Coordinates of C-alpha atoms in Angstrom, one line a residue:
Chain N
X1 CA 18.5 20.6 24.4
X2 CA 15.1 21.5 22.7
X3 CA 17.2 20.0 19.1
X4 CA 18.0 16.9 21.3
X5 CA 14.5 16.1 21.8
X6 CA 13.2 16.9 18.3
X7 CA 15.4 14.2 17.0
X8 CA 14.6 11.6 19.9
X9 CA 11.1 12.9 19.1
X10 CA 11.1 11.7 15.1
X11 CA 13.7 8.6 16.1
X12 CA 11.3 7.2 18.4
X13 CA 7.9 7.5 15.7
X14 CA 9.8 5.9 12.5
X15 CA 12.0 3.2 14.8
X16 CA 9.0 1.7 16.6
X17 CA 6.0 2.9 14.1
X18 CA 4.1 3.6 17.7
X19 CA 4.8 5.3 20.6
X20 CA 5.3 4.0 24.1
X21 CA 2.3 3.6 26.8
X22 CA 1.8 6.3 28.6
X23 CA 3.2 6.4 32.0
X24 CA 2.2 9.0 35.1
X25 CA 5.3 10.0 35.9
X26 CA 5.2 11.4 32.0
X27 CA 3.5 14.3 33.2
X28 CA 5.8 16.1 35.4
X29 CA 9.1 15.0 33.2
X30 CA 10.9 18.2 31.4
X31 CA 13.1 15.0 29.4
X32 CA 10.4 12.8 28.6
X33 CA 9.3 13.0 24.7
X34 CA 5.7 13.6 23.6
X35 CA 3.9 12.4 20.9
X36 CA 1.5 14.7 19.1
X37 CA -1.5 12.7 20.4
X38 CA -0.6 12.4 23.6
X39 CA 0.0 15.9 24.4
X40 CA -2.9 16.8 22.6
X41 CA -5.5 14.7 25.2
X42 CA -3.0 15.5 28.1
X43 CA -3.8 19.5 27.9
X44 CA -7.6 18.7 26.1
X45 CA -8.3 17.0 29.9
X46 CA -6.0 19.4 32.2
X47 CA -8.3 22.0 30.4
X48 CA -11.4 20.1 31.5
X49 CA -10.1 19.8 35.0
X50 CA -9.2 23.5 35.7
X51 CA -12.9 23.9 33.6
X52 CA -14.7 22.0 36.5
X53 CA -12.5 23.4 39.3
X54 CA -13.4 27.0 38.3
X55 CA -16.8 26.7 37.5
X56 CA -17.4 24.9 41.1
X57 CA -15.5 27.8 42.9
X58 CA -16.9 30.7 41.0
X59 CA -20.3 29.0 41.6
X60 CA -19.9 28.1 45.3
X61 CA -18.3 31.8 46.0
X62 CA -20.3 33.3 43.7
X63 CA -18.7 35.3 41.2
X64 CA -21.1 37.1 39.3
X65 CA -21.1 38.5 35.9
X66 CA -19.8 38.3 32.6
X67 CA -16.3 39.1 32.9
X68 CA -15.2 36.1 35.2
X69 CA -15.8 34.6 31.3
X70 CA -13.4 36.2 29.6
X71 CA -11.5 39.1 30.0
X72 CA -9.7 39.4 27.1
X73 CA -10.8 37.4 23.9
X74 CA -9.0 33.9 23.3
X75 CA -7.1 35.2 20.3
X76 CA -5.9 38.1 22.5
X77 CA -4.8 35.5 25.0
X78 CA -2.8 33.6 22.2
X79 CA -1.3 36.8 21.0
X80 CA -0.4 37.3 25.4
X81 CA 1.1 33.3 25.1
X82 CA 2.9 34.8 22.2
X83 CA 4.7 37.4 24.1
X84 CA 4.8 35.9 27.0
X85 CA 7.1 33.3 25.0
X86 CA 9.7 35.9 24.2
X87 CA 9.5 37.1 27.8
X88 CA 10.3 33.8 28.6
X89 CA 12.2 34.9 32.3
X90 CA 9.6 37.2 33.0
X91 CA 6.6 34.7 32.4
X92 CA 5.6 34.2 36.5
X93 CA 5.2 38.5 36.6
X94 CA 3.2 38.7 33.8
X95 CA 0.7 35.9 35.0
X96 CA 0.9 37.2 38.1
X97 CA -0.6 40.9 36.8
X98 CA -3.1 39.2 34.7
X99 CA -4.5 38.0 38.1
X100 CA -4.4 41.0 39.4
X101 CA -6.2 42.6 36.2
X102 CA -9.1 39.9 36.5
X103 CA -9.5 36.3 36.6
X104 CA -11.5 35.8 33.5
X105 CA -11.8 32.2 32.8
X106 CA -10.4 31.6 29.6
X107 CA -6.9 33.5 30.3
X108 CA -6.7 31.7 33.6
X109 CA -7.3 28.4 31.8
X110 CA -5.0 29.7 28.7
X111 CA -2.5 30.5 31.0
X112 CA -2.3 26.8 33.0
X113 CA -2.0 25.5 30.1
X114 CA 0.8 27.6 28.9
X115 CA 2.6 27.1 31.7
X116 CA 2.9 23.6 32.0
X117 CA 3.5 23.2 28.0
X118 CA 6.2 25.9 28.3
X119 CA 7.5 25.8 31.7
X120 CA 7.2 21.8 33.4
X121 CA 7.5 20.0 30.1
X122 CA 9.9 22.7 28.8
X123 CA 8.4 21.2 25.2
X124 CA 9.0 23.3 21.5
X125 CA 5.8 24.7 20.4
X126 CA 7.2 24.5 16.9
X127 CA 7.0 20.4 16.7
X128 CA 3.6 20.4 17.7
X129 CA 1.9 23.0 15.7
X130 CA 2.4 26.1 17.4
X131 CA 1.0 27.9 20.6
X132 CA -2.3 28.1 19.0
X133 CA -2.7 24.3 18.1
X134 CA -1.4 23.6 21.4
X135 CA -3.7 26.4 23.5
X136 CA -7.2 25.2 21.6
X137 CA -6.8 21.6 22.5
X138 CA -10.6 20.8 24.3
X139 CA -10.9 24.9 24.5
X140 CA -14.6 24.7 23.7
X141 CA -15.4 21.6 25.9
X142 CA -13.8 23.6 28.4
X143 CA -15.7 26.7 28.1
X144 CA -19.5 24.5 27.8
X145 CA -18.2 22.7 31.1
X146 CA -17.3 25.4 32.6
X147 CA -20.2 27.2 32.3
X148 CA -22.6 24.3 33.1
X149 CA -20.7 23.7 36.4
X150 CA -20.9 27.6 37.2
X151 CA -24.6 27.6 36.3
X152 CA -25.6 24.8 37.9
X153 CA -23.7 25.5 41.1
X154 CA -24.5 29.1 41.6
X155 CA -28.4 28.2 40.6
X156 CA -28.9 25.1 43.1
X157 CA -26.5 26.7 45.9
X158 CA -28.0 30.1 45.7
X159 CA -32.0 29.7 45.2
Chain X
X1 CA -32.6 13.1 49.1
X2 CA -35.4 13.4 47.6
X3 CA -36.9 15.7 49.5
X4 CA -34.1 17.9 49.4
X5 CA -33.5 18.0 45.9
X6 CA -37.1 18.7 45.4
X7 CA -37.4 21.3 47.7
X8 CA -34.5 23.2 45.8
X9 CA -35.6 25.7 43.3
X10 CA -33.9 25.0 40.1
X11 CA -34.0 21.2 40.4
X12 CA -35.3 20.9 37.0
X13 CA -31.8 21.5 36.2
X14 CA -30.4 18.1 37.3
X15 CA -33.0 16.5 35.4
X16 CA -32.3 18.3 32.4
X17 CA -28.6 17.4 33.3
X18 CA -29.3 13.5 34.1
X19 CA -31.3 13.2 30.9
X20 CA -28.3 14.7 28.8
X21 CA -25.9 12.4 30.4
X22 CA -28.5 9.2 29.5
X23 CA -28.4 10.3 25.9
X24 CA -25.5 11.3 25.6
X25 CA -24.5 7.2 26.3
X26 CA -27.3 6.4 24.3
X27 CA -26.0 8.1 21.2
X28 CA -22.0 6.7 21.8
X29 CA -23.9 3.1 21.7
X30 CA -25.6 3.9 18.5
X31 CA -22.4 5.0 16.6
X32 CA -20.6 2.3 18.1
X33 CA -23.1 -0.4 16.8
X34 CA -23.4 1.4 13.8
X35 CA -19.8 3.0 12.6
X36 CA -16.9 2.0 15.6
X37 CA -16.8 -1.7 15.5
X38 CA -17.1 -2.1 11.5
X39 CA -13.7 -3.5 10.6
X40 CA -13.8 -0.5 7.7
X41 CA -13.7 2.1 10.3
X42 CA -10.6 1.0 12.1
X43 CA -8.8 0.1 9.3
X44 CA -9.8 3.9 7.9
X45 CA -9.0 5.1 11.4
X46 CA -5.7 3.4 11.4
X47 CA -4.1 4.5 7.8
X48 CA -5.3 8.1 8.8
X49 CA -2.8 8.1 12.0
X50 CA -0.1 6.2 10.0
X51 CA -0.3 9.0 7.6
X52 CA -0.5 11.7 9.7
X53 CA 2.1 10.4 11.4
X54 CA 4.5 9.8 8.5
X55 CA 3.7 13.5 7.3
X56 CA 4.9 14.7 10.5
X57 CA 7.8 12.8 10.2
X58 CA 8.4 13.5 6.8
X59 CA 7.9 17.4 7.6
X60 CA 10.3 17.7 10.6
X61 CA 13.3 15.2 9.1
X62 CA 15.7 16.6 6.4
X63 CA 15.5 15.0 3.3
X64 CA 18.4 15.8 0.4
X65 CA 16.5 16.4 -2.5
X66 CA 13.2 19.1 -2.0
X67 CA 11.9 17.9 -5.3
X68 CA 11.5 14.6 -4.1
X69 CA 10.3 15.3 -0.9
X70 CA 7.3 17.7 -2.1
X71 CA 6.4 14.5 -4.5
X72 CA 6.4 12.1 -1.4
X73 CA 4.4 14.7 1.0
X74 CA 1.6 15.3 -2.1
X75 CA 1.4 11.7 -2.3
X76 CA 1.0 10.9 1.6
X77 CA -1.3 14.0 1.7
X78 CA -3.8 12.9 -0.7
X79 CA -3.7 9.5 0.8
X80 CA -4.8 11.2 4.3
X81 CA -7.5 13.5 2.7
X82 CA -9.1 10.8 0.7
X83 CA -9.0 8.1 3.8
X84 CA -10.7 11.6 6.0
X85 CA -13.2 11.5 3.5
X86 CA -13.9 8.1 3.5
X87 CA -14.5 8.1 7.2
X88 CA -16.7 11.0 7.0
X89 CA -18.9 8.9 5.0
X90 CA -18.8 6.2 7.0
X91 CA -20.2 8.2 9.4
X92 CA -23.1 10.1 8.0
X93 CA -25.3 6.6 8.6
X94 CA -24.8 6.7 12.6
X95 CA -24.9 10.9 12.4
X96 CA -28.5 10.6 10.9
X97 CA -29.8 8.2 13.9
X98 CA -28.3 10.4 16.3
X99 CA -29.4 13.4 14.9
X100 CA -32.6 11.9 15.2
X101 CA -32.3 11.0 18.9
X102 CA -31.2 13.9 19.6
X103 CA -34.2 15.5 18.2
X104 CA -36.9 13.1 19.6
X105 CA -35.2 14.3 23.5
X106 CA -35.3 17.6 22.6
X107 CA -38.8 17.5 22.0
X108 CA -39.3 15.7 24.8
X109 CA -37.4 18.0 27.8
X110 CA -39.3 20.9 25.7
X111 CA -42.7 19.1 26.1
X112 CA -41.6 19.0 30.0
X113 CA -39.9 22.3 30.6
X114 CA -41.5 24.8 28.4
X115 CA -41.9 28.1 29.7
X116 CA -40.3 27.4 33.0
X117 CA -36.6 28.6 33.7
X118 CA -35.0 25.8 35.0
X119 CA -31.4 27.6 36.0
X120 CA -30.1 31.2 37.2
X121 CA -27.7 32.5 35.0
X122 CA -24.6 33.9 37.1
X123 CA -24.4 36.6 34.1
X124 CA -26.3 38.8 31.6
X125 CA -25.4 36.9 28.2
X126 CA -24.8 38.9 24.9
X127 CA -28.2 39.7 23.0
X128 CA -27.5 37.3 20.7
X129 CA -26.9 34.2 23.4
X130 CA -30.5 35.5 25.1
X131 CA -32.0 34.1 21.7
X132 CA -31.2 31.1 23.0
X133 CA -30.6 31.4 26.7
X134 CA -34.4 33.2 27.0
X135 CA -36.1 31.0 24.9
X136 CA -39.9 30.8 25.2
X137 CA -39.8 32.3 28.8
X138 CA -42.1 35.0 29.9
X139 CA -40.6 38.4 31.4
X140 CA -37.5 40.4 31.0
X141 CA -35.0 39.0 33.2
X142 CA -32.0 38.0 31.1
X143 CA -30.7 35.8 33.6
X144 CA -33.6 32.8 33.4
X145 CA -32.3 30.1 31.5
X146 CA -34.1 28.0 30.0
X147 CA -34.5 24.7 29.2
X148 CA -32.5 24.6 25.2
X149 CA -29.1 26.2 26.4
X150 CA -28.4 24.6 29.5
X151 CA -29.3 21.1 26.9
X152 CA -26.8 22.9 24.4
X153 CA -24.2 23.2 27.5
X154 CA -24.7 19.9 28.6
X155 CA -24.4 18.1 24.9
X156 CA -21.5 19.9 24.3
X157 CA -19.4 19.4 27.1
X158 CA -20.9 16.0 27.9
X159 CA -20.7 14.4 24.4
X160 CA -17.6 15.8 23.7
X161 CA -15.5 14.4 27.1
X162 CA -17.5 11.3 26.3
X163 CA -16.3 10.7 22.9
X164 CA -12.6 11.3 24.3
X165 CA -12.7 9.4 27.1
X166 CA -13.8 6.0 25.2
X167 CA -11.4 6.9 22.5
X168 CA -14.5 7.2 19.6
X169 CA -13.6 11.5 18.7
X170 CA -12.1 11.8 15.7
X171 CA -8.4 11.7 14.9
X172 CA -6.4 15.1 14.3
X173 CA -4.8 14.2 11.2
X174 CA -8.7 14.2 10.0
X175 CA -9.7 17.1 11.2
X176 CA -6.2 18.4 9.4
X177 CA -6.8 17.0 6.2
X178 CA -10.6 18.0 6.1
X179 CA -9.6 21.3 5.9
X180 CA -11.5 23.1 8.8
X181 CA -9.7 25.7 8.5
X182 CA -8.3 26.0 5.2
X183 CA -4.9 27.7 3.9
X184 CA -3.4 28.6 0.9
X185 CA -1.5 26.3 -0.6
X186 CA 2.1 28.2 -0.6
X187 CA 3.1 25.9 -3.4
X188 CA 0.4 27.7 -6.1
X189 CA 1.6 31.3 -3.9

């Protein structure tokens, strides 16, 4: 199946030379075919999403301290999205314990994105770079936003 | 409203906030005026996602002959980096302007908000952040912020979501081809 959609993929970019409008209904489709760019801003504004969602929460709560940043370093949560890849059944269980472990920002926000890249769209890393291309798209937008919404929040809530 | 928001502590933080937001706008207009809606950019913009696009192509598709194919790839490739570095160019007018706007509101909220914390930071940040993050504040408390990060925060993420959301950030291929992060060519390996 993922062959099938690498070759609708590359049909699609030399036949029309552009790809077709995006549509909604794109976003939830395991059959629909992505183009590089598209993806690309899809997970750069999910990430921004899930960064203003968090930052709200852990500033309305408030979750203090620096480990609701980041538990384990991004390149560790690659190297997780790695593994997690050739545990591919297993995926839910392993998210599931890093919640358990500690919801440090940037794994929870790694890991949304990994699971609708890998698990909704159901897309080939491989044609689009790799996890890593795919996991840093609006990363550090998302961190700065995050952290300005947690800030903000937790200073003009609390004081 | 007004009453409210003044009666908050850390309300210097929205205006710190607003003012980003306002030049963040400001400095989107000036590089539109100044790089965006030259006809040299778009057509620069536009052979750098053709090429990028037919490199892709050309990377994922079989061809029959590898000899060929490595010719045709170098050729497309140094098409795409010498288009990159032409838009670079093109944009080191605008990126002076706006460096200078940038530093003129700087001055500004610093001329407003020196020495007062305007946010509580919901952490201790790494020594090296406090640099930063405690800048020209009195006392030892690590979680004042002052004025200069929560204005790098808000650039950042601001300027950034801006640029995307009016289609003006710059196209991957570029950032690709520019080498950011440079490998080894496995061809000389």
């Amino acid at each position: 199946m993922k062959e099938g959609k690498l070759v609708k993929f590359n049909l699609q970019q030399l036949q029309n030379g552009h790809v077709a409008p995006f549509k909604l209904s794109k976003l939830l489709d395991p059959e629909a075919s992505w183009d590089k760019d598209q993806l690309g801003d899809v997970l750069h504004w999910i990430r921004q999403v899930v960064a203003l969602v968090c930052g709200l929460l852990w500033g309305a709560i408030p979750f203090v301290g620096a480990i609701w940043i980041v538990l384990l370093f991004h390149c560790t949560a690659m190297a997780l999205a790695d593994a997690m890849h050739l545990c591919h059944i297993s995926f839910g269980y392993s998210f599931l314990s890093l919640e358990i472990i500690g919801q440090g920002f940037l794994v929870l926000s790694s890991g949304i994105i990994y699971g609708y890249y890998a698990i909704i769209l159901k897309i080939d890393e491989e044609d689009f770079g790799g996890h890593g291309t795919l996991l840093q798209e609006g990363l550090f937008a998302s961190l700065t936003l995050f952290l300005l919404a947690w800030i903000l929040v937790y200073s003009l809530a609390h004081f | 409203m007004a009453t409210l928001l003044s009666g908050l502590k850390y309300s210097d933080s929205l205006a710190v906030v607003g003012i980003s937001i306002c030049t963040a706008f400001l400095c989107e207009a000036i590089s539109w005026l100044l790089i965006y809606r030259t006809s040299s950019y778009k057509s620069l913009r536009s052979s750098i996602d053709k090429a990028s696009k037919k490199l892709e192509s050309m990377k994922t598709l079989d061809k029959p002959s590898k000899k060929s194919k490595t010719k045709k790839m170098d050729r497309v490739e140094t098409s795409l980096k010498e288009s990159s570095r032409d838009l670079s160019f093109s944009k080191f007018k605008s990126g002076a302007v706006v460096a200078l706007v940038l530093f003129v509101v700087f001055g500004l909220l610093n001329s407003l908000f020196e020495g007062k914390p305007v946010a509580k930071l919901p952490f201790v940040p790494a020594s090296i952040v406090q640099k930063m993050s405690h800048r020209g504040l009195q006392g030892d408390d690590p979680t004042d912020c002052s004025m200069a990060f929560l204005y790098f925060l808000c650039s950042i993420s601001i300027r950034t979501n801006l640029q995307k959301f009016l289609g003006f950030s710059p196209p991957r291929g570029a950032a690709n081809a520019a080498g950011l992060f440079p490998l080894p060519d496995p061809k000389t390996n």
